[in-house]
PDB file of C-alpha atoms in Angstrom:
ATOM      1  CA  MET A   1     -32.953  11.773  -2.771  1.00 40.00           C
ATOM      2  CA  THR A   2     -32.463   7.836  -2.689  1.00 42.00           C
ATOM      3  CA  ALA A   3     -32.905   6.060   0.557  1.00 43.00           C
ATOM      4  CA  ASP A   4     -29.284   5.284   0.988  1.00 45.00           C
ATOM      5  CA  SER A   5     -27.700   8.628  -0.247  1.00 42.00           C
ATOM      6  CA  LEU A   6     -26.402  11.374   1.778  1.00 41.00           C
ATOM      7  CA  PRO A   7     -26.882  15.015   0.788  1.00 40.00           C
ATOM      8  CA  THR A   8     -24.130  16.008  -1.326  1.00 39.00           C
ATOM      9  CA  THR A   9     -25.079  19.727  -2.610  1.00 37.00           C
ATOM     10  CA  ALA A  10     -22.425  21.151  -0.512  1.00 38.00           C
ATOM     11  CA  HIS A  11     -19.659  19.271  -1.661  1.00 41.00           C
ATOM     12  CA  ARG A  12     -20.826  19.753  -5.520  1.00 39.00           C
ATOM     13  CA  THR A  13     -21.313  23.676  -5.364  1.00 37.00           C
ATOM     14  CA  ASP A  14     -17.894  24.416  -5.602  1.00 39.00           C
ATOM     15  CA  THR A  15     -15.960  21.904  -7.897  1.00 35.00           C
ATOM     16  CA  SER A  16     -12.408  23.667  -6.826  1.00 34.00           C
ATOM     17  CA  ALA A  17     -13.567  23.068  -2.917  1.00 40.00           C
ATOM     18  CA  ARG A  18     -11.251  20.915  -1.028  1.00 50.00           C
ATOM     19  CA  LEU A  19     -11.813  17.280  -0.403  1.00 53.00           C
ATOM     20  CA  THR A  20     -13.585  16.853   2.810  1.00 65.00           C
ATOM     21  CA  PRO A  21     -11.957  14.563   5.605  1.00 61.00           C
ATOM     22  CA  SER A  22     -14.391  11.594   4.968  1.00 79.00           C
ATOM     23  CA  HIS A  23     -13.211  11.896   1.342  1.00 87.00           C
ATOM     24  CA  ARG A  24      -9.435  11.655   1.930  1.00 89.00           C
ATOM     25  CA  SER A  25     -10.272   8.927   3.816  1.00 92.00           C
ATOM     26  CA  LEU A  26     -12.063   7.020   1.147  1.00 93.00           C
ATOM     27  CA  TRP A  27      -9.314   7.635  -1.394  1.00 94.00           C
ATOM     28  CA  LEU A  28      -6.670   6.585   1.012  1.00 95.00           C
ATOM     29  CA  SER A  29      -8.324   3.275   1.239  1.00 95.00           C
ATOM     30  CA  ILE A  30      -8.866   3.054  -2.569  1.00 96.00           C
ATOM     31  CA  ALA A  31      -4.948   3.206  -2.793  1.00 97.00           C
ATOM     32  CA  ALA A  32      -4.484   0.500   0.093  1.00 97.00           C
ATOM     33  CA  ALA A  33      -7.061  -1.817  -1.713  1.00 97.00           C
ATOM     34  CA  LEU A  34      -5.099  -1.677  -5.004  1.00 97.00           C
ATOM     35  CA  LEU A  35      -1.611  -2.345  -3.289  1.00 97.00           C
ATOM     36  CA  ALA A  36      -3.456  -5.025  -1.337  1.00 96.00           C
ATOM     37  CA  TRP A  37      -4.681  -6.522  -4.418  1.00 96.00           C
ATOM     38  CA  GLY A  38      -1.519  -6.691  -6.280  1.00 95.00           C
ATOM     39  CA  GLY A  39       0.470  -7.953  -3.302  1.00 95.00           C
ATOM     40  CA  SER A  40      -1.836 -10.777  -2.879  1.00 95.00           C
ATOM     41  CA  ILE A  41      -1.561 -11.493  -6.653  1.00 95.00           C
ATOM     42  CA  LEU A  42       2.258 -11.559  -6.179  1.00 94.00           C
ATOM     43  CA  THR A  43       2.260 -14.276  -3.036  1.00 93.00           C
ATOM     44  CA  LEU A  44      -0.115 -16.316  -4.657  1.00 93.00           C
ATOM     45  CA  ALA A  45       2.140 -16.335  -8.072  1.00 92.00           C
ATOM     46  CA  ASN A  46       4.884 -16.885  -6.243  1.00 89.00           C
ATOM     47  CA  SER A  47       4.712 -18.670  -2.558  1.00 78.00           C
ATOM     48  CA  ALA A  48       8.517 -18.298  -1.889  1.00 86.00           C
ATOM     49  CA  VAL A  49       7.840 -15.295  -0.586  1.00 90.00           C
ATOM     50  CA  TYR A  50       6.716 -17.249   2.349  1.00 93.00           C
ATOM     51  CA  ASP A  51       9.662 -19.514   2.426  1.00 90.00           C
ATOM     52  CA  GLN A  52      10.540 -18.917   6.234  1.00 92.00           C
ATOM     53  CA  LEU A  53       6.618 -19.736   7.314  1.00 94.00           C
ATOM     54  CA  THR A  54       6.242 -22.589   9.052  1.00 94.00           C
ATOM     55  CA  PRO A  55       3.837 -25.534   7.522  1.00 94.00           C
ATOM     56  CA  VAL A  56       1.184 -24.373   9.954  1.00 94.00           C
ATOM     57  CA  PHE A  57       1.361 -20.797   9.088  1.00 95.00           C
ATOM     58  CA  LEU A  58       1.882 -20.949   5.358  1.00 94.00           C
ATOM     59  CA  PRO A  59      -1.456 -22.189   4.364  1.00 95.00           C
ATOM     60  CA  GLN A  60      -3.033 -19.380   6.702  1.00 95.00           C
ATOM     61  CA  ALA A  61      -1.009 -16.626   4.671  1.00 95.00           C
ATOM     62  CA  LEU A  62      -1.889 -18.024   1.666  1.00 95.00           C
ATOM     63  CA  ALA A  63      -5.800 -18.409   2.615  1.00 96.00           C
ATOM     64  CA  GLN A  64      -5.432 -14.297   3.936  1.00 96.00           C
ATOM     65  CA  ASP A  65      -3.697 -13.853   0.206  1.00 96.00           C
ATOM     66  CA  ALA A  66      -6.928 -15.442  -1.302  1.00 96.00           C
ATOM     67  CA  ALA A  67      -9.207 -13.919   1.007  1.00 96.00           C
ATOM     68  CA  ASN A  68      -7.726 -10.351   0.067  1.00 96.00           C
ATOM     69  CA  LEU A  69      -7.582 -11.182  -3.909  1.00 96.00           C
ATOM     70  CA  ILE A  70     -11.315 -12.407  -4.119  1.00 96.00           C
ATOM     71  CA  VAL A  71     -13.060 -10.702  -1.374  1.00 96.00           C
ATOM     72  CA  ALA A  72     -11.315  -7.988   0.901  1.00 96.00           C
ATOM     73  CA  ALA A  73      -9.622  -6.009  -1.431  1.00 97.00           C
ATOM     74  CA  PRO A  74     -12.335  -5.604  -4.361  1.00 97.00           C
ATOM     75  CA  MET A  75     -15.099  -4.911  -1.657  1.00 97.00           C
ATOM     76  CA  LEU A  76     -13.294  -2.096  -0.043  1.00 97.00           C
ATOM     77  CA  ALA A  77     -12.582  -0.442  -3.497  1.00 97.00           C
ATOM     78  CA  VAL A  78     -16.144  -1.016  -4.448  1.00 96.00           C
ATOM     79  CA  SER A  79     -17.408   0.260  -0.952  1.00 95.00           C
ATOM     80  CA  ALA A  80     -15.139   3.431  -1.173  1.00 95.00           C
ATOM     81  CA  VAL A  81     -16.348   4.287  -4.543  1.00 95.00           C
ATOM     82  CA  LEU A  82     -19.987   4.132  -3.708  1.00 94.00           C
ATOM     83  CA  ALA A  83     -19.392   5.986  -0.262  1.00 91.00           C
ATOM     84  CA  LEU A  84     -17.563   8.856  -2.498  1.00 91.00           C
ATOM     85  CA  ARG A  85     -20.843   8.840  -4.641  1.00 90.00           C
ATOM     86  CA  GLY A  86     -23.142   8.885  -1.198  1.00 84.00           C
ATOM     87  CA  SER A  87     -24.113   5.593  -0.408  1.00 87.00           C
ATOM     88  CA  VAL A  88     -24.865   5.402   3.425  1.00 87.00           C
ATOM     89  CA  ARG A  89     -24.745   1.640   2.962  1.00 90.00           C
ATOM     90  CA  ALA A  90     -21.586   1.450   1.419  1.00 91.00           C
ATOM     91  CA  HIS A  91     -19.852   3.605   4.024  1.00 91.00           C
ATOM     92  CA  LEU A  92     -20.998   1.394   6.722  1.00 92.00           C
ATOM     93  CA  ILE A  93     -19.921  -1.333   4.844  1.00 95.00           C
ATOM     94  CA  TRP A  94     -16.549   0.222   3.793  1.00 95.00           C
ATOM     95  CA  LEU A  95     -15.420   0.897   7.345  1.00 95.00           C
ATOM     96  CA  GLY A  96     -15.950  -3.090   8.333  1.00 96.00           C
ATOM     97  CA  VAL A  97     -13.926  -3.891   5.199  1.00 97.00           C
ATOM     98  CA  LEU A  98     -11.101  -1.024   6.517  1.00 97.00           C
ATOM     99  CA  ALA A  99     -11.122  -2.419   9.959  1.00 96.00           C
ATOM    100  CA  PHE A 100     -10.343  -5.763   8.650  1.00 97.00           C
ATOM    101  CA  THR A 101      -7.697  -4.595   6.302  1.00 97.00           C
ATOM    102  CA  VAL A 102      -5.940  -3.174   9.188  1.00 97.00           C
ATOM    103  CA  TYR A 103      -6.401  -6.075  11.372  1.00 96.00           C
ATOM    104  CA  ASN A 104      -4.618  -8.327   8.867  1.00 96.00           C
ATOM    105  CA  TYR A 105      -2.018  -6.304   7.363  1.00 97.00           C
ATOM    106  CA  VAL A 106      -0.710  -5.506  11.078  1.00 96.00           C
ATOM    107  CA  ILE A 107      -0.043  -9.328  11.042  1.00 95.00           C
ATOM    108  CA  TYR A 108       1.949  -9.282   7.653  1.00 95.00           C
ATOM    109  CA  ALA A 109       4.042  -6.382   8.602  1.00 94.00           C
ATOM    110  CA  PHE A 110       4.914  -7.462  12.355  1.00 94.00           C
ATOM    111  CA  SER A 111       4.470 -11.262  11.896  1.00 94.00           C
ATOM    112  CA  VAL A 112       5.953 -12.467   8.577  1.00 93.00           C
ATOM    113  CA  PRO A 113       9.294 -12.463   8.128  1.00 91.00           C
ATOM    114  CA  PHE A 114      11.275  -9.366   6.154  1.00 92.00           C
ATOM    115  CA  GLY A 115      11.271  -9.923   2.640  1.00 90.00           C
ATOM    116  CA  PRO A 116      10.774  -8.176  -0.462  1.00 92.00           C
ATOM    117  CA  LEU A 117       7.041  -7.299  -0.059  1.00 94.00           C
ATOM    118  CA  TYR A 118       7.399  -5.896   3.381  1.00 95.00           C
ATOM    119  CA  PRO A 119       7.508  -2.209   2.016  1.00 96.00           C
ATOM    120  CA  LEU A 120       3.754  -2.739   0.080  1.00 96.00           C
ATOM    121  CA  TRP A 121       2.212  -4.357   3.440  1.00 96.00           C
ATOM    122  CA  THR A 122       3.907  -1.572   5.419  1.00 97.00           C
ATOM    123  CA  ALA A 123       2.389   1.007   2.783  1.00 97.00           C
ATOM    124  CA  VAL A 124      -1.338  -0.846   3.038  1.00 97.00           C
ATOM    125  CA  LEU A 125      -1.204  -0.786   6.595  1.00 97.00           C
ATOM    126  CA  GLY A 126      -0.190   2.986   6.884  1.00 97.00           C
ATOM    127  CA  LEU A 127      -2.404   3.908   4.181  1.00 97.00           C
ATOM    128  CA  SER A 128      -5.783   1.694   5.786  1.00 96.00           C
ATOM    129  CA  LEU A 129      -4.771   2.937   9.392  1.00 96.00           C
ATOM    130  CA  PHE A 130      -5.073   6.481   8.291  1.00 95.00           C
ATOM    131  CA  ALA A 131      -8.068   5.993   6.493  1.00 95.00           C
ATOM    132  CA  LEU A 132      -9.563   4.046   9.532  1.00 94.00           C
ATOM    133  CA  ILE A 133      -8.775   6.855  11.772  1.00 92.00           C
ATOM    134  CA  GLY A 134     -10.337   9.155   9.521  1.00 91.00           C
ATOM    135  CA  GLY A 135     -13.265   6.970   8.801  1.00 88.00           C
ATOM    136  CA  VAL A 136     -13.851   6.549  12.594  1.00 86.00           C
ATOM    137  CA  ARG A 137     -13.437  10.132  13.246  1.00 84.00           C
ATOM    138  CA  THR A 138     -15.924  11.238  10.542  1.00 77.00           C
ATOM    139  CA  LEU A 139     -18.772   8.562  11.240  1.00 75.00           C
ATOM    140  CA  THR A 140     -20.813  10.492  12.800  1.00 68.00           C
ATOM    141  CA  ASP A 141     -21.081  13.317   9.825  1.00 62.00           C
ATOM    142  CA  ALA A 142     -21.241  10.792   7.266  1.00 55.00           C
ATOM    143  CA  THR A 143     -23.979   8.840   8.394  1.00 56.00           C
ATOM    144  CA  SER A 144     -25.824  11.757  10.512  1.00 51.00           C
ATOM    145  CA  THR A 145     -29.050  10.975   8.154  1.00 49.00           C
ATOM    146  CA  ALA A 146     -29.083   7.271   8.651  1.00 58.00           C
ATOM    147  CA  ARG A 147     -31.828   5.660  10.585  1.00 68.00           C
ATOM    148  CA  PHE A 148     -32.553   1.986  11.038  1.00 73.00           C
ATOM    149  CA  ARG A 149     -36.314   1.257  10.346  1.00 76.00           C
ATOM    150  CA  SER A 150     -36.506  -1.977  12.357  1.00 79.00           C
ATOM    151  CA  HIS A 151     -35.783  -2.243  16.537  1.00 85.00           C
ATOM    152  CA  ARG A 152     -35.750  -6.136  16.329  1.00 89.00           C
ATOM    153  CA  ALA A 153     -32.953  -5.991  13.424  1.00 90.00           C
ATOM    154  CA  THR A 154     -30.992  -3.643  15.813  1.00 90.00           C
ATOM    155  CA  SER A 155     -31.435  -5.959  18.797  1.00 92.00           C
ATOM    156  CA  VAL A 156     -30.849  -8.988  17.048  1.00 94.00           C
ATOM    157  CA  ALA A 157     -27.487  -7.290  15.337  1.00 94.00           C
ATOM    158  CA  ALA A 158     -26.280  -6.359  18.996  1.00 94.00           C
ATOM    159  CA  TRP A 159     -26.785  -9.989  20.438  1.00 96.00           C
ATOM    160  CA  VAL A 160     -24.899 -11.416  17.396  1.00 96.00           C
ATOM    161  CA  LEU A 161     -21.981  -9.204  18.062  1.00 95.00           C
ATOM    162  CA  LEU A 162     -21.933  -9.979  21.701  1.00 96.00           C
ATOM    163  CA  ILE A 163     -22.358 -13.974  21.106  1.00 96.00           C
ATOM    164  CA  VAL A 164     -19.768 -14.072  18.535  1.00 95.00           C
ATOM    165  CA  ALA A 165     -17.292 -12.106  20.268  1.00 94.00           C
ATOM    166  CA  GLY A 166     -18.010 -14.246  23.380  1.00 95.00           C
ATOM    167  CA  LEU A 167     -17.286 -17.702  21.783  1.00 94.00           C
ATOM    168  CA  PHE A 168     -13.891 -16.032  20.238  1.00 94.00           C
ATOM    169  CA  ALA A 169     -13.081 -14.988  23.447  1.00 95.00           C
ATOM    170  CA  LEU A 170     -13.517 -18.515  25.370  1.00 95.00           C
ATOM    171  CA  ILE A 171     -11.953 -20.362  22.183  1.00 93.00           C
ATOM    172  CA  TRP A 172      -8.772 -18.068  22.860  1.00 95.00           C
ATOM    173  CA  LEU A 173      -9.048 -18.387  26.619  1.00 95.00           C
ATOM    174  CA  ARG A 174      -9.027 -22.315  26.623  1.00 94.00           C
ATOM    175  CA  GLU A 175      -6.116 -22.211  24.819  1.00 94.00           C
ATOM    176  CA  ASP A 176      -4.138 -19.404  26.578  1.00 95.00           C
ATOM    177  CA  LEU A 177      -5.223 -19.638  30.288  1.00 95.00           C
ATOM    178  CA  PRO A 178      -3.710 -23.222  30.566  1.00 94.00           C
ATOM    179  CA  ALA A 179      -0.594 -21.903  28.930  1.00 93.00           C
ATOM    180  CA  LEU A 180      -0.189 -18.874  31.525  1.00 93.00           C
ATOM    181  CA  LEU A 181      -0.979 -21.236  34.351  1.00 94.00           C
ATOM    182  CA  GLY A 182       1.294 -23.680  33.039  1.00 91.00           C
ATOM    183  CA  ARG A 183       3.825 -21.108  32.540  1.00 91.00           C
ATOM    184  CA  THR A 184       4.585 -22.110  28.890  1.00 91.00           C
ATOM    185  CA  THR A 185       3.979 -20.748  25.526  1.00 90.00           C
ATOM    186  CA  GLN A 186       0.936 -20.763  23.333  1.00 90.00           C
ATOM    187  CA  GLN A 187       0.634 -24.216  21.346  1.00 92.00           C
ATOM    188  CA  SER A 188      -0.527 -22.333  18.051  1.00 92.00           C
ATOM    189  CA  SER A 189       2.178 -19.696  18.465  1.00 92.00           C
ATOM    190  CA  THR A 190       4.971 -22.420  18.739  1.00 93.00           C
ATOM    191  CA  ASP A 191       3.336 -23.942  15.895  1.00 93.00           C
ATOM    192  CA  MET A 192       3.715 -20.614  13.866  1.00 94.00           C
ATOM    193  CA  ASN A 193       7.134 -19.785  15.474  1.00 93.00           C
ATOM    194  CA  LEU A 194       6.127 -16.716  16.475  1.00 93.00           C
ATOM    195  CA  PRO A 195       6.288 -15.029  20.328  1.00 92.00           C
ATOM    196  CA  THR A 196       2.717 -14.992  20.605  1.00 92.00           C
ATOM    197  CA  ASN A 197      -0.304 -15.666  18.419  1.00 94.00           C
ATOM    198  CA  PRO A 198      -0.919 -12.419  16.698  1.00 94.00           C
ATOM    199  CA  VAL A 199      -4.710 -13.055  16.138  1.00 94.00           C
ATOM    200  CA  HIS A 200      -5.403 -13.777  19.826  1.00 95.00           C
ATOM    201  CA  THR A 201      -3.371 -10.576  20.715  1.00 95.00           C
ATOM    202  CA  LEU A 202      -5.194  -8.295  18.328  1.00 95.00           C
ATOM    203  CA  ASP A 203      -8.417  -9.784  19.617  1.00 95.00           C
ATOM    204  CA  TYR A 204      -7.738  -9.338  23.236  1.00 95.00           C
ATOM    205  CA  ILE A 205      -6.245  -5.392  22.441  1.00 94.00           C
ATOM    206  CA  PHE A 206      -9.135  -4.453  19.594  1.00 92.00           C
ATOM    207  CA  PHE A 207     -11.473  -6.982  18.384  1.00 92.00           C
ATOM    208  CA  LEU A 208     -13.203  -8.232  21.811  1.00 94.00           C
ATOM    209  CA  PRO A 209     -13.445  -5.301  23.679  1.00 94.00           C
ATOM    210  CA  SER A 210     -14.529  -3.058  21.034  1.00 92.00           C
ATOM    211  CA  ALA A 211     -17.218  -5.667  20.072  1.00 93.00           C
ATOM    212  CA  PHE A 212     -18.345  -5.804  23.526  1.00 95.00           C
ATOM    213  CA  TYR A 213     -18.607  -1.915  23.648  1.00 94.00           C
ATOM    214  CA  VAL A 214     -20.482  -1.607  20.601  1.00 93.00           C
ATOM    215  CA  GLY A 215     -23.012  -4.576  21.276  1.00 94.00           C
ATOM    216  CA  ILE A 216     -23.864  -3.200  25.040  1.00 95.00           C
ATOM    217  CA  GLY A 217     -24.128   0.546  23.489  1.00 93.00           C
ATOM    218  CA  LEU A 218     -26.220  -0.559  20.956  1.00 91.00           C
ATOM    219  CA  LEU A 219     -28.538  -2.247  23.285  1.00 92.00           C
ATOM    220  CA  ARG A 220     -28.855   0.688  25.376  1.00 91.00           C
ATOM    221  CA  GLU A 221     -29.269   3.111  22.189  1.00 85.00           C
ATOM    222  CA  ASN A 222     -26.372   4.772  22.241  1.00 87.00           C
ATOM    223  CA  PRO A 223     -25.768   6.805  18.669  1.00 84.00           C
ATOM    224  CA  PHE A 224     -22.114   5.824  18.066  1.00 85.00           C
ATOM    225  CA  ALA A 225     -22.785   2.475  18.891  1.00 87.00           C
ATOM    226  CA  ALA A 226     -25.931   1.995  16.276  1.00 85.00           C
ATOM    227  CA  ARG A 227     -23.567   3.930  13.572  1.00 86.00           C
ATOM    228  CA  ALA A 228     -20.579   1.168  14.561  1.00 90.00           C
ATOM    229  CA  THR A 229     -22.623  -2.079  14.451  1.00 92.00           C
ATOM    230  CA  ALA A 230     -22.657  -2.912  10.820  1.00 92.00           C
ATOM    231  CA  PRO A 231     -19.382  -2.386  10.267  1.00 94.00           C
ATOM    232  CA  PHE A 232     -18.438  -4.653  13.250  1.00 94.00           C
ATOM    233  CA  LEU A 233     -20.408  -7.131  11.694  1.00 96.00           C
ATOM    234  CA  ILE A 234     -18.795  -6.923   8.333  1.00 96.00           C
ATOM    235  CA  PHE A 235     -15.628  -7.190   9.790  1.00 96.00           C
ATOM    236  CA  MET A 236     -16.863 -10.789  11.808  1.00 95.00           C
ATOM    237  CA  VAL A 237     -17.915 -11.851   8.490  1.00 96.00           C
ATOM    238  CA  LEU A 238     -14.690 -10.948   6.373  1.00 96.00           C
ATOM    239  CA  THR A 239     -12.506 -12.597   9.572  1.00 95.00           C
ATOM    240  CA  CYS A 240     -14.385 -15.984   8.681  1.00 95.00           C
ATOM    241  CA  VAL A 241     -13.230 -15.790   4.874  1.00 96.00           C
ATOM    242  CA  PRO A 242      -9.606 -16.867   5.589  1.00 96.00           C
ATOM    243  CA  ILE A 243     -10.471 -19.453   7.867  1.00 95.00           C
ATOM    244  CA  VAL A 244     -12.744 -21.305   5.389  1.00 95.00           C
ATOM    245  CA  LEU A 245      -9.806 -21.127   2.735  1.00 96.00           C
ATOM    246  CA  THR A 246      -7.397 -22.314   4.952  1.00 96.00           C
ATOM    247  CA  PRO A 247      -8.253 -26.357   4.152  1.00 96.00           C
ATOM    248  CA  VAL A 248      -8.319 -25.636   0.806  1.00 95.00           C
ATOM    249  CA  ALA A 249      -4.854 -23.656   0.938  1.00 95.00           C
ATOM    250  CA  GLN A 250      -3.687 -26.560   3.048  1.00 95.00           C
ATOM    251  CA  ALA A 251      -4.860 -29.095   0.127  1.00 94.00           C
ATOM    252  CA  VAL A 252      -3.324 -27.229  -2.528  1.00 91.00           C
ATOM    253  CA  SER A 253       0.117 -27.023  -0.207  1.00 88.00           C
ATOM    254  CA  GLY A 254       0.301 -30.708   0.186  1.00 90.00           C
ATOM    255  CA  GLN A 255      -0.776 -31.149   3.786  1.00 92.00           C
ATOM    256  CA  SER A 256      -4.049 -32.824   5.344  1.00 92.00           C
ATOM    257  CA  PRO A 257      -6.703 -30.301   5.070  1.00 93.00           C
ATOM    258  CA  VAL A 258      -8.703 -29.784   8.357  1.00 92.00           C
ATOM    259  CA  TRP A 259     -12.199 -29.775   6.555  1.00 93.00           C
ATOM    260  CA  SER A 260     -14.010 -29.971  10.173  1.00 92.00           C
ATOM    261  CA  ILE A 261     -13.539 -26.070  10.609  1.00 92.00           C
ATOM    262  CA  LEU A 262     -15.698 -25.192   7.723  1.00 93.00           C
ATOM    263  CA  ALA A 263     -18.890 -26.409   9.506  1.00 94.00           C
ATOM    264  CA  PRO A 264     -18.857 -24.088  12.559  1.00 94.00           C
ATOM    265  CA  ILE A 265     -17.092 -21.175  10.964  1.00 94.00           C
ATOM    266  CA  GLY A 266     -19.758 -21.542   8.024  1.00 94.00           C
ATOM    267  CA  VAL A 267     -22.880 -21.106  10.663  1.00 95.00           C
ATOM    268  CA  ILE A 268     -21.151 -18.150  12.163  1.00 95.00           C
ATOM    269  CA  ALA A 269     -20.357 -16.525   8.988  1.00 95.00           C
ATOM    270  CA  ALA A 270     -24.091 -17.427   7.927  1.00 96.00           C
ATOM    271  CA  VAL A 271     -25.449 -15.852  11.065  1.00 96.00           C
ATOM    272  CA  VAL A 272     -23.394 -12.841  11.045  1.00 96.00           C
ATOM    273  CA  LEU A 273     -23.988 -12.423   7.311  1.00 96.00           C
ATOM    274  CA  SER A 274     -27.859 -12.389   7.600  1.00 96.00           C
ATOM    275  CA  SER A 275     -28.017 -10.263  10.727  1.00 95.00           C
ATOM    276  CA  VAL A 276     -25.759  -7.711   9.199  1.00 95.00           C
ATOM    277  CA  THR A 277     -27.702  -7.721   5.788  1.00 94.00           C
ATOM    278  CA  TRP A 278     -31.033  -7.435   7.531  1.00 93.00           C
ATOM    279  CA  LEU A 279     -29.972  -4.438   9.390  1.00 92.00           C
ATOM    280  CA  LEU A 280     -28.424  -2.752   6.312  1.00 91.00           C
ATOM    281  CA  ILE A 281     -31.668  -3.474   4.630  1.00 90.00           C
ATOM    282  CA  THR A 282     -33.458  -1.326   7.292  1.00 88.00           C
ATOM    283  CA  VAL A 283     -31.234   1.902   6.842  1.00 82.00           C
ATOM    284  CA  ARG A 284     -33.470   4.641   5.682  1.00 74.00           C
ATOM    285  CA  GLN A 285     -32.787   8.585   5.210  1.00 56.00           C
ATOM    286  CA  ALA A 286     -34.340  10.700   7.982  1.00 53.00           C
ATOM    287  CA  PRO A 287     -34.026  14.615   8.278  1.00 50.00           C
ATOM    288  CA  ALA A 288     -31.667  14.654  11.704  1.00 44.00           C
ATOM    289  CA  GLY A 289     -28.879  12.497  12.918  1.00 41.00           C
ATOM    290  CA  LEU A 290     -29.687   9.830  15.251  1.00 40.00           C
TER     291      LEU A 290
END
């Protein structure tokens, strides 16, 4: 048995056996990845799909499509295939990419004006959401033999998760609190011609509280938090990709690119990527769950 594989005898003894819940989620995510990849090709080849977007929103949408095409969709499909073959590391990576996919397609489905790709976006969101629900429900079983060899790597990962989440919370609150106190709208939502900033809303609802819960739980040696930390760090790394690509999309769109964003986001991405890589390297097999 390899260091990052799960026992699969139970699944292979009867070829007619039904798919496990974990396997069903993995196959759903592969379908979502293929649709997302195809949709990103269509939008990048024909940006007229985004004709109704504001000049601020347009490069963000194009950057997200590029991130889906180059990184997220291929990574989701490949990690799902490797997880189907029993890789624990791939399963943890898959869950993080899947959370990123759900997060972004909520924005596609609810913030981009209705158009020809609306059915595709809702299909990707539905497939990835149900896959994520199944993935979280089966996380303990799918990674029951995983242990992290390095206590230092887990401690560093927990603090990286907490500090980066705290930084994003402060950045969002810096814009939102003055708007609330002044009884005005968020400047970013005004720039995108949206009721609210969808990124801020999703982060307040999902990302920030979950990140704090997992980070604190890992420091307290909570078993579920230990399994959820790597997916959360993968999610964080992926959220940096479209931000880094946005200045490129601005330049391609004929706008003045804001290159200054590359340094701080690049540093955050490098720190988080280093932390999750270190954490995943320490994964080993153990005869019992955490």
